[in-house]
């Protein structure tokens, strides 16, 4: 097995290789004056090898996607036996169906493109809708980083008997997963997504959070609007310490400030998306998934 730490996930890729004691092949990358990418592997010795490309596709997602297409197709040209793409944050996953007539089914298009570049397996982490990913030709394994996030709160002693909340009833499994570690009980804040704008709004709901520590879990924090409103609601209902936790801290614009300004103690994220709050590494779960496939 050869690990290729892609430009968007170099640190995570090297950490995975270290834990697996696997060989790595680095990429040299540059941009042409018109913005196009040039990618070169430091070897072309991929003949008969299982190649694992680690490349997240967080913003700037189009750059990361193009780099991933170039790396995969080149590895295929050089005789890779199989190509697995470890894509911790899978771009376009939120457009997981045609909500309105005439819309692109974007996540399907992304998987088709990856397949056409020779990728035979995809590993993602808390992808927005893992069920829909199972319907495509390329097998997709979706891992959960929620236990790692919950363990972090426990290990660092940040909360006591904290209530785990999910954003949306559909995501209640996330809160339940976290509660298996934090053990303070779990619940959800009801959400609704506008089909035209994609904007998520919260519905007021009385929660049993008074005088309790709370951790609000979400798969993604993008603009931070949803999380900021949830933090505010929970604080107004008398919660003690409130933390925001997410797998994919996209943190677009002033997301971090918005959430903190509404009363969160801190935001904790994973290195699925490298950022200054990505303190939890998903390397252990990816290593396990890669070991299982051997
Ligand atoms: C929604 O479907 C996701 O789980 C997140 O709640 C959403 O993407 C967060 O978006 P924002 O941070 O822009 O409110």
Coordinates of C-alpha atoms and ligand atoms in Angstrom, one line a residue:
X1 CA 0.0 0.0 0.0
X2 CA 1.3 3.5 -0.9
X3 CA -0.2 6.6 0.7
X4 CA -0.3 9.8 -1.3
X5 CA -0.9 12.7 1.0
X6 CA -2.6 15.2 -1.4
X7 CA -2.0 18.9 -1.2
X8 CA -5.2 19.6 0.7
X9 CA -4.5 16.9 3.4
X10 CA -0.7 16.6 3.6
X11 CA -0.5 16.5 7.4
X12 CA -3.4 14.0 7.8
X13 CA -2.0 11.8 4.9
X14 CA 1.5 11.6 6.5
X15 CA -0.1 10.8 9.9
X16 CA -2.1 8.0 8.4
X17 CA 1.0 6.6 6.7
X18 CA 3.0 6.9 10.0
X19 CA 0.3 5.0 11.9
X20 CA 0.2 2.3 9.2
X21 CA 3.9 2.3 8.7
X22 CA 3.2 2.6 5.0
X23 CA 5.3 4.1 2.2
X24 CA 4.3 7.6 1.1
X25 CA 4.7 9.3 -2.3
X26 CA 4.6 13.0 -2.2
X27 CA 3.3 15.3 -5.0
X28 CA 4.9 18.3 -6.4
X29 CA 2.4 20.9 -7.3
X30 CA 2.5 24.3 -9.0
X31 CA 0.2 26.7 -10.8
X32 CA 0.5 28.0 -14.2
X33 CA 0.1 31.8 -14.7
X34 CA -3.5 31.2 -15.8
X35 CA -4.3 29.4 -12.6
X36 CA -4.3 25.8 -13.9
X37 CA -2.6 23.1 -11.8
X38 CA 0.4 21.0 -12.6
X39 CA 0.9 17.9 -10.5
X40 CA 3.8 15.5 -10.6
X41 CA 4.4 12.5 -8.4
X42 CA 8.0 12.0 -7.2
X43 CA 7.9 8.5 -8.6
X44 CA 6.0 6.6 -11.3
X45 CA 6.5 3.2 -9.6
X46 CA 2.8 2.5 -9.0
X47 CA 2.7 -0.8 -11.0
X48 CA 0.5 -3.3 -9.2
X49 CA 0.2 -1.2 -6.0
X50 CA -2.8 -0.2 -3.9
X51 CA -2.7 3.5 -3.9
X52 CA -4.5 5.5 -1.2
X53 CA -4.9 9.2 -2.0
X54 CA -5.7 11.4 1.0
X55 CA -7.3 14.6 -0.2
X56 CA -10.1 16.6 1.5
X57 CA -12.3 18.7 -0.7
X58 CA -13.1 21.6 1.6
X59 CA -13.1 25.1 0.2
X60 CA -11.4 25.9 -2.1
X61 CA -13.2 22.8 -3.2
X62 CA -12.8 23.2 -6.9
X63 CA -9.0 23.4 -6.6
X64 CA -8.9 20.3 -4.3
X65 CA -11.2 18.4 -6.6
X66 CA -9.2 19.1 -9.7
X67 CA -6.0 18.1 -7.8
X68 CA -7.7 14.8 -6.8
X69 CA -8.8 14.1 -10.4
X70 CA -5.3 14.7 -11.7
X71 CA -3.6 12.6 -9.0
X72 CA -6.0 9.6 -9.4
X73 CA -5.9 9.6 -13.2
X74 CA -2.1 9.8 -13.2
X75 CA -1.8 6.9 -10.6
X76 CA -4.1 4.9 -12.9
X77 CA -1.9 5.7 -15.9
X78 CA 1.2 4.4 -14.0
X79 CA -0.4 1.0 -13.4
X80 CA -2.0 1.3 -9.9
X81 CA -3.8 -2.0 -9.0
X82 CA -6.4 -0.1 -7.1
X83 CA -7.0 3.5 -6.1
X84 CA -8.8 4.5 -2.9
X85 CA -9.7 8.1 -2.4
X86 CA -9.8 9.1 1.3
X87 CA -11.9 12.3 1.0
X88 CA -12.6 13.3 4.6
X89 CA -14.8 16.2 3.6
X90 CA -16.8 15.3 0.5
X91 CA -17.6 18.5 -1.4
X92 CA -21.1 18.8 -3.0
X93 CA -22.5 16.1 -0.6
X94 CA -25.3 18.5 0.6
X95 CA -26.9 18.5 -2.9
X96 CA -27.9 14.9 -2.4
X97 CA -31.0 14.9 -4.6
X98 CA -32.9 17.1 -7.0
X99 CA -34.9 19.3 -4.5
X100 CA -36.4 21.4 -7.4
X101 CA -37.1 20.6 -11.1
X102 CA -34.0 21.0 -13.3
X103 CA -31.5 21.0 -10.5
X104 CA -28.1 19.2 -10.7
X105 CA -27.7 16.1 -8.5
X106 CA -24.3 17.4 -7.7
X107 CA -23.0 14.6 -5.4
X108 CA -23.8 12.0 -8.1
X109 CA -21.8 14.0 -10.7
X110 CA -18.8 14.2 -8.3
X111 CA -18.8 10.4 -7.7
X112 CA -19.1 9.8 -11.5
X113 CA -16.0 12.0 -12.1
X114 CA -14.0 10.2 -9.5
X115 CA -14.9 6.9 -11.0
X116 CA -13.9 8.0 -14.4
X117 CA -10.4 8.9 -13.0
X118 CA -10.0 5.2 -11.9
X119 CA -11.0 5.5 -8.3
X120 CA -12.4 2.2 -7.1
X121 CA -13.2 3.0 -3.5
X122 CA -14.0 6.2 -1.6
X123 CA -13.7 6.7 2.1
X124 CA -15.5 9.7 3.6
X125 CA -16.1 10.9 7.2
X126 CA -19.6 12.0 8.3
X127 CA -20.7 12.7 4.8
X128 CA -23.9 14.6 4.6
X129 CA -26.0 11.7 3.4
X130 CA -24.1 8.4 3.5
X131 CA -27.2 6.5 2.3
X132 CA -27.2 8.3 -1.1
X133 CA -23.5 7.6 -1.5
X134 CA -24.3 3.9 -1.3
X135 CA -26.4 4.0 -4.4
X136 CA -23.5 4.8 -6.8
X137 CA -21.2 2.4 -8.7
X138 CA -18.1 3.1 -6.6
X139 CA -18.2 1.7 -3.1
X140 CA -18.2 4.4 -0.5
X141 CA -17.4 3.8 3.1
X142 CA -18.5 6.5 5.4
X143 CA -16.9 6.7 8.9
X144 CA -18.0 8.6 11.9
X145 CA -15.8 11.0 13.8
X146 CA -18.4 11.8 16.5
X147 CA -16.9 9.3 19.0
X148 CA -13.5 11.0 18.6
X149 CA -15.1 14.4 19.2
X150 CA -17.0 13.2 22.3
X151 CA -13.8 11.5 23.6
X152 CA -12.0 14.8 23.2
X153 CA -14.5 16.6 25.6
X154 CA -14.2 13.7 28.1
X155 CA -10.4 13.5 27.9
X156 CA -9.9 17.3 28.3
X157 CA -12.5 17.4 31.1
X158 CA -14.3 20.3 29.4
X159 CA -17.8 19.3 30.5
X160 CA -19.6 17.3 33.2
X161 CA -22.4 15.0 32.3
X162 CA -23.0 17.0 29.2
X163 CA -26.2 16.7 27.2
X164 CA -25.4 16.0 23.6
X165 CA -27.6 17.8 21.0
X166 CA -27.9 17.3 17.3
X167 CA -29.1 19.9 14.9
X168 CA -32.2 18.3 13.3
X169 CA -34.2 15.2 14.2
X170 CA -32.7 13.4 11.3
X171 CA -29.3 13.8 12.9
X172 CA -30.4 12.4 16.2
X173 CA -28.1 9.4 15.7
X174 CA -25.2 11.8 16.0
X175 CA -26.3 13.0 19.4
X176 CA -27.0 9.4 20.5
X177 CA -23.5 8.3 19.4
X178 CA -21.9 11.2 21.4
X179 CA -24.0 10.3 24.4
X180 CA -22.6 6.8 24.5
X181 CA -19.4 8.5 25.6
X182 CA -20.6 11.7 27.4
X183 CA -23.6 10.0 29.1
X184 CA -25.5 13.1 30.1
X185 CA -28.5 12.3 27.8
X186 CA -29.3 13.4 24.2
X187 CA -31.8 15.4 22.3
X188 CA -32.2 17.5 19.1
X189 CA -32.9 21.0 18.1
X190 CA -35.5 21.0 15.2
X191 CA -34.2 22.5 11.9
X192 CA -35.7 23.2 8.5
X193 CA -33.9 23.7 5.2
X194 CA -35.2 26.1 2.7
X195 CA -35.3 24.3 -0.7
X196 CA -34.6 27.4 -2.7
X197 CA -31.9 29.1 -0.7
X198 CA -30.5 26.0 1.2
X199 CA -30.6 28.1 4.4
X200 CA -31.2 26.2 7.6
X201 CA -33.5 27.7 10.2
X202 CA -34.2 26.5 13.8
X203 CA -37.5 26.0 15.5
X204 CA -37.9 26.9 19.1
X205 CA -38.2 23.8 21.3
X206 CA -38.0 23.4 25.1
X207 CA -35.0 21.3 26.0
X208 CA -34.0 19.9 29.4
X209 CA -30.7 21.8 29.5
X210 CA -31.2 24.1 32.5
X211 CA -28.0 24.0 34.7
X212 CA -26.5 21.4 32.4
X213 CA -23.4 21.5 30.3
X214 CA -24.2 21.0 26.6
X215 CA -22.3 20.0 23.5
X216 CA -24.0 20.7 20.2
X217 CA -22.8 18.4 17.4
X218 CA -23.2 19.0 13.7
X219 CA -21.5 17.5 10.7
X220 CA -20.7 20.8 9.1
X221 CA -20.2 24.4 10.3
X222 CA -20.3 26.5 7.2
X223 CA -21.5 30.1 7.7
X224 CA -22.0 29.3 11.4
X225 CA -25.5 30.6 11.3
X226 CA -27.2 27.4 12.4
X227 CA -24.8 26.7 15.2
X228 CA -24.9 30.3 16.5
X229 CA -28.7 30.2 16.7
X230 CA -28.6 26.8 18.5
X231 CA -26.1 28.0 21.0
X232 CA -28.2 31.1 21.7
X233 CA -31.4 29.0 22.1
X234 CA -29.7 26.6 24.6
X235 CA -28.1 29.5 26.6
X236 CA -31.4 31.3 26.8
X237 CA -32.9 28.0 28.2
X238 CA -30.4 28.2 31.1
X239 CA -27.6 25.8 30.0
X240 CA -24.3 26.2 31.8
X241 CA -21.3 25.7 29.5
X242 CA -22.2 25.3 25.8
X243 CA -19.7 23.9 23.3
X244 CA -20.0 23.7 19.5
X245 CA -18.5 20.5 17.9
X246 CA -18.4 19.7 14.3
X247 CA -16.6 17.2 12.0
X248 CA -16.1 19.7 9.2
X249 CA -15.2 23.2 10.3
X250 CA -15.6 25.0 7.0
X251 CA -15.9 28.3 9.0
X252 CA -16.8 30.5 6.1
X253 CA -16.4 34.3 6.8
X254 CA -16.9 35.2 10.4
X255 CA -18.5 31.8 11.5
X256 CA -16.3 31.4 14.5
X257 CA -17.0 34.9 15.8
X258 CA -20.7 34.5 15.3
X259 CA -20.8 31.2 17.4
X260 CA -18.6 32.6 20.2
X261 CA -20.5 35.8 20.3
X262 CA -23.7 33.8 21.0
X263 CA -22.2 32.3 24.1
X264 CA -20.2 29.2 23.1
X265 CA -17.2 28.4 25.2
X266 CA -15.3 27.1 22.2
X267 CA -15.7 25.3 18.9
X268 CA -14.0 22.0 18.4
X269 CA -13.5 20.4 15.0
X270 CA -11.5 17.7 13.3
X271 CA -8.7 17.7 10.7
X272 CA -11.2 16.5 8.0
X273 CA -10.9 20.2 7.3
X274 CA -7.6 21.8 8.5
X275 CA -8.3 24.9 10.6
X276 CA -7.1 26.5 13.8
X277 CA -9.9 24.7 15.7
X278 CA -9.2 21.3 14.1
X279 CA -7.8 19.7 17.3
X280 CA -9.2 16.2 16.8
X281 CA -7.5 14.0 14.3
X282 CA -9.5 11.5 12.3
X283 CA -6.3 9.5 11.4
X284 CA -7.2 6.6 13.8
X285 CA -10.5 5.8 12.2
X286 CA -9.1 6.1 8.7
X287 CA -6.2 3.8 9.6
X288 CA -8.7 1.2 11.0
X289 CA -10.8 1.4 7.8
X290 CA -7.7 0.9 5.6
X291 CA -6.5 -2.0 7.7
X292 CA -9.9 -3.7 7.4
X293 CA -9.7 -3.6 3.6
X294 CA -6.4 -5.6 3.5
Ligands
LIG1 C1 -27.1 21.1 7.3 O1 -27.6 20.4 6.5 C2 -25.8 20.8 7.9 O2 -25.8 19.7 8.7 C3 -25.3 22.0 8.7 O3 -26.2 22.2 9.8 C4 -25.3 23.2 7.8 O4 -24.5 23.0 6.7 C5 -24.6 24.4 8.6 O5 -24.6 25.5 7.8 P1 -24.3 26.9 8.3 O6 -23.1 26.8 9.2 O7 -24.1 27.7 7.1 O8 -25.5 27.4 9.1

